[in-house]
Short mmCIF file of C-alpha atoms in Angstrom, two decimals:
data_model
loop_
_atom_site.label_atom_id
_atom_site.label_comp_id
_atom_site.label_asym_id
_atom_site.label_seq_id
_atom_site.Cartn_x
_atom_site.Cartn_y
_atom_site.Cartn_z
CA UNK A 1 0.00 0.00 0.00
CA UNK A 2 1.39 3.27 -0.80
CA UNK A 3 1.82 6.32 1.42
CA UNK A 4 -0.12 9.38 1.75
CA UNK A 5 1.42 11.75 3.55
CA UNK A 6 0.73 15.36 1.78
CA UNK A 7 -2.92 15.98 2.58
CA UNK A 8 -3.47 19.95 3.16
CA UNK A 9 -6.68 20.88 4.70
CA UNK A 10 -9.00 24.22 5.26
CA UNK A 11 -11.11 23.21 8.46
CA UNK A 12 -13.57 25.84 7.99
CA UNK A 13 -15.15 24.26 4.76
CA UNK A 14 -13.99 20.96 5.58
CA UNK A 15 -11.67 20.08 2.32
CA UNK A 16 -9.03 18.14 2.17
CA UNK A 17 -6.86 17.92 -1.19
CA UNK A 18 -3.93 15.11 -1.88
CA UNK A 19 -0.70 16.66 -3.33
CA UNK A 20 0.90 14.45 -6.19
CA UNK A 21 3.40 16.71 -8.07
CA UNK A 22 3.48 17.31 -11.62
CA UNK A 23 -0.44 16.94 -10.92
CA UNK A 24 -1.03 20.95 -11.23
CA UNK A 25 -0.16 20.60 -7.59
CA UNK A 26 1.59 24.28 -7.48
CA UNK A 27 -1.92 26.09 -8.32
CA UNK A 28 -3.56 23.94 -5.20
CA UNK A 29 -0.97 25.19 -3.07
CA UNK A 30 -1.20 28.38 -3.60
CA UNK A 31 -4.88 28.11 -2.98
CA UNK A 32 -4.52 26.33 0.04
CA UNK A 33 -2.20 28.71 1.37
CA UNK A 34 -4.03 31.79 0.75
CA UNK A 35 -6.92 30.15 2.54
CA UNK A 36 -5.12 29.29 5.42
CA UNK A 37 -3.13 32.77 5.51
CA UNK A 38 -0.09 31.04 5.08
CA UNK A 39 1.56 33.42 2.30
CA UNK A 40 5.30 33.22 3.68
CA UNK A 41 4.70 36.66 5.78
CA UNK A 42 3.46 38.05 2.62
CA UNK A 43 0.56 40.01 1.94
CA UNK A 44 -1.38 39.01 -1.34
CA UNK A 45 -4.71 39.54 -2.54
CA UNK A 46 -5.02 36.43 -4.90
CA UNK A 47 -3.63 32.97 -4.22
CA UNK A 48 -1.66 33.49 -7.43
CA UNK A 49 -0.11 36.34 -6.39
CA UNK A 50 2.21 33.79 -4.60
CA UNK A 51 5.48 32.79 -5.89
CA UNK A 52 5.25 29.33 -7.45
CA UNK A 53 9.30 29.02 -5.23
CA UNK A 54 7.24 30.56 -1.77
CA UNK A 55 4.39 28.07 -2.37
CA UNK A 56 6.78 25.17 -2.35
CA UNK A 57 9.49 26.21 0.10
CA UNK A 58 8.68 23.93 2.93
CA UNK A 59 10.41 26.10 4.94
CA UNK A 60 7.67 28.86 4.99
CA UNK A 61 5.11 26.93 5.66
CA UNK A 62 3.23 26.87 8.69
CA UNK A 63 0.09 24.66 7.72
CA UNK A 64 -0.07 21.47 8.51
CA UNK A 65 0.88 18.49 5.91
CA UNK A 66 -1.82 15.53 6.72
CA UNK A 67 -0.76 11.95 6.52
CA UNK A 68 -3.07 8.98 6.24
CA UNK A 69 -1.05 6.81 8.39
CA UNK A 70 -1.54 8.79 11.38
CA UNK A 71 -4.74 7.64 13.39
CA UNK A 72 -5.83 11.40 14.76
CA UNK A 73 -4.98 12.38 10.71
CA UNK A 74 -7.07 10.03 9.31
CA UNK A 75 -10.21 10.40 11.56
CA UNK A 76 -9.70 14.03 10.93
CA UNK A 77 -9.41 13.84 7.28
CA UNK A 78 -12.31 10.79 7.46
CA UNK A 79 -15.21 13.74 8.34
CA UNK A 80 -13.90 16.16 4.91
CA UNK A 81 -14.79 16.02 1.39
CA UNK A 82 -11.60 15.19 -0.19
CA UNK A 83 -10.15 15.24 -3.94
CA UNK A 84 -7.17 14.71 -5.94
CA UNK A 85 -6.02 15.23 -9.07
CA UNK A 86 -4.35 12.48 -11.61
CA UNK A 87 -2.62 12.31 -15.04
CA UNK A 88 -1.37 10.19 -17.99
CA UNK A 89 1.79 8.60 -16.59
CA UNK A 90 3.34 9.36 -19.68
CA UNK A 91 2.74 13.24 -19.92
CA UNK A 92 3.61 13.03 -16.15
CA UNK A 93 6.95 11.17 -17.21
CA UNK A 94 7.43 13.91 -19.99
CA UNK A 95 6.49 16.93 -17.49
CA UNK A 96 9.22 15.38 -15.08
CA UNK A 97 11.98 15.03 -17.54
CA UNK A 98 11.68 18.53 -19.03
CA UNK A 99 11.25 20.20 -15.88
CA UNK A 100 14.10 18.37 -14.52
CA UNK A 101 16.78 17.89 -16.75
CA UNK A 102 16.60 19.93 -19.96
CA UNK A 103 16.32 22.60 -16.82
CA UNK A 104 19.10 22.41 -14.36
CA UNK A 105 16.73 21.11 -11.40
CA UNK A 106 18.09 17.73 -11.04
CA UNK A 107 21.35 18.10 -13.23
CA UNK A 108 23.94 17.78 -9.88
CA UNK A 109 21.90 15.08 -8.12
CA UNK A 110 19.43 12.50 -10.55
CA UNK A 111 21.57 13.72 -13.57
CA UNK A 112 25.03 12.57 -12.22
CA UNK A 113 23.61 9.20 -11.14
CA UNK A 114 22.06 8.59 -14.30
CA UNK A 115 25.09 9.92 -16.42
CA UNK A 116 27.04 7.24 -14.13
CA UNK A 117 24.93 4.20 -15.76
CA UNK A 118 26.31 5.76 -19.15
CA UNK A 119 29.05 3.45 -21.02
CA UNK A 120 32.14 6.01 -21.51
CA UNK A 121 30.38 8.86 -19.94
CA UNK A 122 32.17 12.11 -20.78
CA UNK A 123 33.74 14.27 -17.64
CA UNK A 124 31.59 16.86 -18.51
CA UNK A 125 28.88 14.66 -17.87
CA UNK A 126 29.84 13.01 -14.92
CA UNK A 127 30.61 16.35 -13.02
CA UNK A 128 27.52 18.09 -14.44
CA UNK A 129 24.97 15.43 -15.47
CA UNK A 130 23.46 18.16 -18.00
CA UNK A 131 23.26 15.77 -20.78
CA UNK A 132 20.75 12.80 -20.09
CA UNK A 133 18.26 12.03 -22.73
CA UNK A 134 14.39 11.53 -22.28
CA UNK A 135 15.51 7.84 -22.65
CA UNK A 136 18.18 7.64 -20.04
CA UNK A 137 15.88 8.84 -17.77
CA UNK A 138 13.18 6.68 -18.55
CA UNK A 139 15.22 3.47 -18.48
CA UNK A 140 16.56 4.99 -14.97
CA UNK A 141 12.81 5.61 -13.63
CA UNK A 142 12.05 2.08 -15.06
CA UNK A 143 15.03 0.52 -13.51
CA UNK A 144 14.91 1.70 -10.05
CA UNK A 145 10.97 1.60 -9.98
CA UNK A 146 10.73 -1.90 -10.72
CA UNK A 147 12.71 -2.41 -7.82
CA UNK A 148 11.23 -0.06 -5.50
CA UNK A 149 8.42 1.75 -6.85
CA UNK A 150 7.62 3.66 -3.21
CA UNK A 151 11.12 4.85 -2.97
CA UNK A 152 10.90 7.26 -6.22
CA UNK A 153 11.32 10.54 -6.41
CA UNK A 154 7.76 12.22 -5.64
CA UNK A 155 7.97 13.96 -9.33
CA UNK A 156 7.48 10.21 -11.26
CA UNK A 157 6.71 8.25 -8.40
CA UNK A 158 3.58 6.31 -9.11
CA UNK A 159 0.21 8.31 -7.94
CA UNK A 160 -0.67 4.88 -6.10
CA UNK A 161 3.07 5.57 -3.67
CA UNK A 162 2.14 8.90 -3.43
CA UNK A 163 -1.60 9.45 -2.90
CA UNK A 164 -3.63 5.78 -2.86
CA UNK A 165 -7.14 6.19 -3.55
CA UNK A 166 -7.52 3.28 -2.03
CA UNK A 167 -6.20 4.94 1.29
CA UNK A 168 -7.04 8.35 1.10
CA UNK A 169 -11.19 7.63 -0.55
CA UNK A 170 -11.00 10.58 -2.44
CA UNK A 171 -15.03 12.05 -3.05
CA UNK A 172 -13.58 13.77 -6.21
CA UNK A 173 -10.74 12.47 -8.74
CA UNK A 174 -9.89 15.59 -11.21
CA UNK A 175 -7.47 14.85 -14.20
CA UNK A 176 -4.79 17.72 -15.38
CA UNK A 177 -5.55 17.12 -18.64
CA UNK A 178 -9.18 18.61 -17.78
CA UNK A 179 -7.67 20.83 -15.49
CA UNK A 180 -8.78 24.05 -15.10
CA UNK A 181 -12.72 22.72 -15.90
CA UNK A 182 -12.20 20.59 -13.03
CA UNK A 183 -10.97 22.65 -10.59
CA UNK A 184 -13.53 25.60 -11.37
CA UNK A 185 -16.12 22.57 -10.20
CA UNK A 186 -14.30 22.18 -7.21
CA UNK A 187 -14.20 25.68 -5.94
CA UNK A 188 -17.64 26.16 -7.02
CA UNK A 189 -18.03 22.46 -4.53
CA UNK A 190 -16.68 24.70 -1.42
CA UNK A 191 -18.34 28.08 -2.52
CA UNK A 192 -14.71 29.32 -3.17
CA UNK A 193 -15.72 30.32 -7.31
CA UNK A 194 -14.87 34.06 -6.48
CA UNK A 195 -10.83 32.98 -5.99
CA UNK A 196 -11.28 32.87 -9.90
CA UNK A 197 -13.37 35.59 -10.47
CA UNK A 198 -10.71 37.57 -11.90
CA UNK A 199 -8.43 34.85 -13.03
CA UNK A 200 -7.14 35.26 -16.35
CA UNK A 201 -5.45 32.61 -18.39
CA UNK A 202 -2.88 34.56 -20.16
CA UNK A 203 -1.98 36.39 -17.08
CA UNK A 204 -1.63 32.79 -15.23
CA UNK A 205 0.60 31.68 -18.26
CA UNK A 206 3.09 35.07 -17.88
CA UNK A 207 3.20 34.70 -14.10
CA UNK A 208 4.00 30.83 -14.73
CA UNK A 209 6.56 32.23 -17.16
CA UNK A 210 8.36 34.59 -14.86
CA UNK A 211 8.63 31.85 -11.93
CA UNK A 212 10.31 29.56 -14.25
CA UNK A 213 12.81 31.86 -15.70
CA UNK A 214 13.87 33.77 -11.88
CA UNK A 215 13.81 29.86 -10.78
CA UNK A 216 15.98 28.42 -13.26
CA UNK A 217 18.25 31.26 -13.89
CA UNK A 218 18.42 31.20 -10.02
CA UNK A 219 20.82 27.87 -10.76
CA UNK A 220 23.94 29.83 -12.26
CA UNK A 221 24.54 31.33 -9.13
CA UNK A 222 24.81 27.51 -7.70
CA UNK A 223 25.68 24.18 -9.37
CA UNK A 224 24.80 24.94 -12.75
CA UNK A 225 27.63 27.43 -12.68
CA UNK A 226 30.12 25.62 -14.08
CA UNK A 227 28.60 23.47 -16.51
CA UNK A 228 26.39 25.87 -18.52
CA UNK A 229 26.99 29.75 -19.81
CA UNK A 230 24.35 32.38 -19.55
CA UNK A 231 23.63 31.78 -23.50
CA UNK A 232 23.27 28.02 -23.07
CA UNK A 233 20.95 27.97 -19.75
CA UNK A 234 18.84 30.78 -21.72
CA UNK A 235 18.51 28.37 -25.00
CA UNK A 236 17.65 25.46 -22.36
CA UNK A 237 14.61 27.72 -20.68
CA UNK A 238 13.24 28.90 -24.21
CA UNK A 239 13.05 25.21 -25.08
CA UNK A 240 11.57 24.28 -22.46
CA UNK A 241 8.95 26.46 -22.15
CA UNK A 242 8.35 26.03 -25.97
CA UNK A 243 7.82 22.30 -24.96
CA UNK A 244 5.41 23.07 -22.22
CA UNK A 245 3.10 25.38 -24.75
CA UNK A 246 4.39 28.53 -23.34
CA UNK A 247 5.95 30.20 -26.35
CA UNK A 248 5.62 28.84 -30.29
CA UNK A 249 7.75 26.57 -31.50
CA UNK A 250 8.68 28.63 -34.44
CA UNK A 251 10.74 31.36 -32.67
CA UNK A 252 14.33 30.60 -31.13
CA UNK A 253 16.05 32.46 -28.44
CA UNK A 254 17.81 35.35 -29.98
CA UNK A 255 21.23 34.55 -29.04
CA UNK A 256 23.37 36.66 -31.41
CA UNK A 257 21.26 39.86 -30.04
CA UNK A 258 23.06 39.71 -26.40
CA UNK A 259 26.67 39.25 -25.24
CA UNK A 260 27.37 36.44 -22.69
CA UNK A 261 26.92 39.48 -19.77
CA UNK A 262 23.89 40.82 -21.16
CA UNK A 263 21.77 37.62 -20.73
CA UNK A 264 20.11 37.84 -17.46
CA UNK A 265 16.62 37.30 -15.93
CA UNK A 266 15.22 40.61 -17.38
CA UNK A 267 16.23 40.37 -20.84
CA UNK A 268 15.44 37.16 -20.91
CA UNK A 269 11.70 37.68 -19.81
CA UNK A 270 11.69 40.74 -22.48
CA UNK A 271 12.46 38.10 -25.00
CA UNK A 272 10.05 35.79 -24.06
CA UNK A 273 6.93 37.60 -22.65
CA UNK A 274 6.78 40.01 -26.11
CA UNK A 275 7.52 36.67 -28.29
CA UNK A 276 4.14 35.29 -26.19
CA UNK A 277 2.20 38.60 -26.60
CA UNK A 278 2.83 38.65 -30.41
CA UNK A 279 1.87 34.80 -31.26
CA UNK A 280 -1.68 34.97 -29.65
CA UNK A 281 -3.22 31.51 -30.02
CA UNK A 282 -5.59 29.84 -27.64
CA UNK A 283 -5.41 27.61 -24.83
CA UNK A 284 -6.34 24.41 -27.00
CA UNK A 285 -3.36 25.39 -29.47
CA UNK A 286 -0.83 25.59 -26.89
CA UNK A 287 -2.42 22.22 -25.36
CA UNK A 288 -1.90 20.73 -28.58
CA UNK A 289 1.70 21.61 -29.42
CA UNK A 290 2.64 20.51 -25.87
CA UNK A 291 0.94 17.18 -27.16
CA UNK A 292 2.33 16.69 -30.46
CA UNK A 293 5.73 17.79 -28.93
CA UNK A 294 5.62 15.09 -26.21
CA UNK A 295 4.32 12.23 -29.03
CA UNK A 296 7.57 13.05 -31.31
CA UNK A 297 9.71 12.39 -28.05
CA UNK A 298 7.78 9.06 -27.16
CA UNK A 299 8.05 7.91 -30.88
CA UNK A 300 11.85 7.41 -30.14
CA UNK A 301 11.31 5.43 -27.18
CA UNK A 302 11.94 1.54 -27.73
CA UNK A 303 9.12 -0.73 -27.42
CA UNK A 304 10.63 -2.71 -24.29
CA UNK A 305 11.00 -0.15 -22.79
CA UNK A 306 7.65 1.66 -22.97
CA UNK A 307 6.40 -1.82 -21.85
CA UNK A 308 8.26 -1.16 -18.60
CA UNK A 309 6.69 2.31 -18.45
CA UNK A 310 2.96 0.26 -18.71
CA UNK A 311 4.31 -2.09 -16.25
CA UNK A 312 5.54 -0.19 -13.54
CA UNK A 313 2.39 2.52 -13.77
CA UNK A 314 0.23 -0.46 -14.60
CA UNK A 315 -2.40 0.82 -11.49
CA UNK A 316 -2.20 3.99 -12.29
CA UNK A 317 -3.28 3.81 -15.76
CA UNK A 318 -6.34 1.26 -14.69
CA UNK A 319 -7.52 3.54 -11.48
CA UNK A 320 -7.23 6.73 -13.13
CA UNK A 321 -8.51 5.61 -16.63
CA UNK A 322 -5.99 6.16 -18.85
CA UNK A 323 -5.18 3.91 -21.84
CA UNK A 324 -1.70 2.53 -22.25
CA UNK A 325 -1.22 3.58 -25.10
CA UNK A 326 -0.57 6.73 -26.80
CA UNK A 327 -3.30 7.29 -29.11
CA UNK A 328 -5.55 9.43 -27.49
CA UNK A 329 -2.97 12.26 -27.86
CA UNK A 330 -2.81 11.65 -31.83
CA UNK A 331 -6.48 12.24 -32.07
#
């Protein structure tokens, strides 16, 4: 049975919500936080106004985490409506690896290990671990969760080792890919509908935008330092948020237009916010180039060892209702 451990609560209304990251978990946060006036000592008039790196810096936090396994928790927890949130192992899998490795998250920690299991693996590589591929890491994630699934990192652990239904009896399962839909229902469940009265897609997607480039560029000044210049970790972030359907895929970072000293977290989110503003397109079409992005990257993958993907999120897919394959996302 696998743990749950990261239940956050609002007694007042009686709601209890399972965090699974890469599950849209960072926009739950912040609600959760606002509601409980837990804003890191900062005053904010919309749970978004919260930095996405306040809402998960542990840290700050002063609310309580729930965990199932604790008997006062769980009687607690027993009398609230609770929900979760799930998604497609493999866009969860895709989420992780972008997030996490073509961005300097993981590079000094998961990267290094996993350039380790590489035959001949450069210096560079083994002192960085800037390099790994989409299937390095999946044949890593496969390796070590066939062995121990419950001992994964929380970003592609399994939903069932992170947040059982079968343990926390969730009243309401949401999906990411129905994301926004879904949680409007659930605020509208708790009377909460006017935290989105003013909520505005675009704005969400610029204020996502700016927490991923101060985050990331936030890494130079640590281990990233010696393995990447300012013009390579800039490339890296426009890629990656041209993967996640934040900017088109038909622009490039203008590297010839700045020296190595003039690329910084302010040009950079000149760049990127006026490329956005000047490619309008809607929600669906950056959904769908985030899809046929991720498709192009599984169509690489070797058959063994997207069997080992079904295998080792084999509950997942059958309690969440997600099909194995990936044809829904060529429809």
């Amino acid at each position: 049975m696998g743990r749950t451990e990261n239940i956050l609560v609002y007694k007042p209304l009686k709601m209890a919500y399972c965090v699974v990251p890469k599950v849209g978990c960072t926009f739950w946060i912040r609600i959760f936080r606002f509601l409980n006036h837990d804003t890191g000592g900062i005053a904010v008039r919309s749970p978004f106004e919260i930095d996405a790196g306040i809402a998960h810096e542990a840290g700050k936090r002063t609310m309580k985490m729930y965990r199932m396994e604790k008997a006062e928790d769980a009687a607690e927890i027993g009398n609230m409506t609770r929900f979760m949130f799930s998604r497609n192992p493999y866009s969860r899998l895709w989420s992780a690896y972008v997030d996490k490795f073509i961005l300097p998250n993981l590079w000094s920690s998961t990267g290094r290990r996993i350039a380790k299991r590489r035959y001949n693996a450069s210096h560079t590589s083994l002192e960085c671990g800037h390099d790994v591929t989409f299937e390095e890491f999946l044949q890593f994630v496969t390796d070590e969760g066939l062995k121990s699934a419950a001992s994964l990192d929380g970003h592609w652990r399994p939903i069932q080792f992170y947040c059982n239904p079968c343990i926390f009896n969730p009243h309401i399962v949401a999906k990411q890919e129905t994301f926004l839909r879904d949680s409007r229902h659930i605020l509208s469940h708790f009377h909460l509908s006017d935290l989105l009265q003013n909520f505005s897609h675009d704005a969400h997607m610029e204020s996502e935008i700016k927490s991923i480039v101060k985050w990331n560029f936030s890494f130079k000044d640590r281990e990233a330092s010696r393995c990447v210049s300012n013009k390579l970790l800039a490339e890296r972030i426009w890629t990656a948020l041209q993967i996640n359907g934040y900017l088109p895929l038909d622009t490039r970072w203008p590297d010839r237009k700045y020296q190595e000293s003039d690329v910084s977290v302010s040009t950079f989110l000149t760049e990127a916010l006026e490329t956005r503003r000047h490619n309008p397109r809607t929600a669906d079409a950056w959904r769908s180039t985030r899809s046929q992005i991720m498709v192009g990257a599984y169509a690489l993958v070797s058959k063994p060892l997207l069997d080992k993907i079904v295998l080792l999120f084999q509950k997942d897919f059958q309690y969440f209702g997600y099909e194995t394959t990936l044809d829904g996302y060529l429809d």
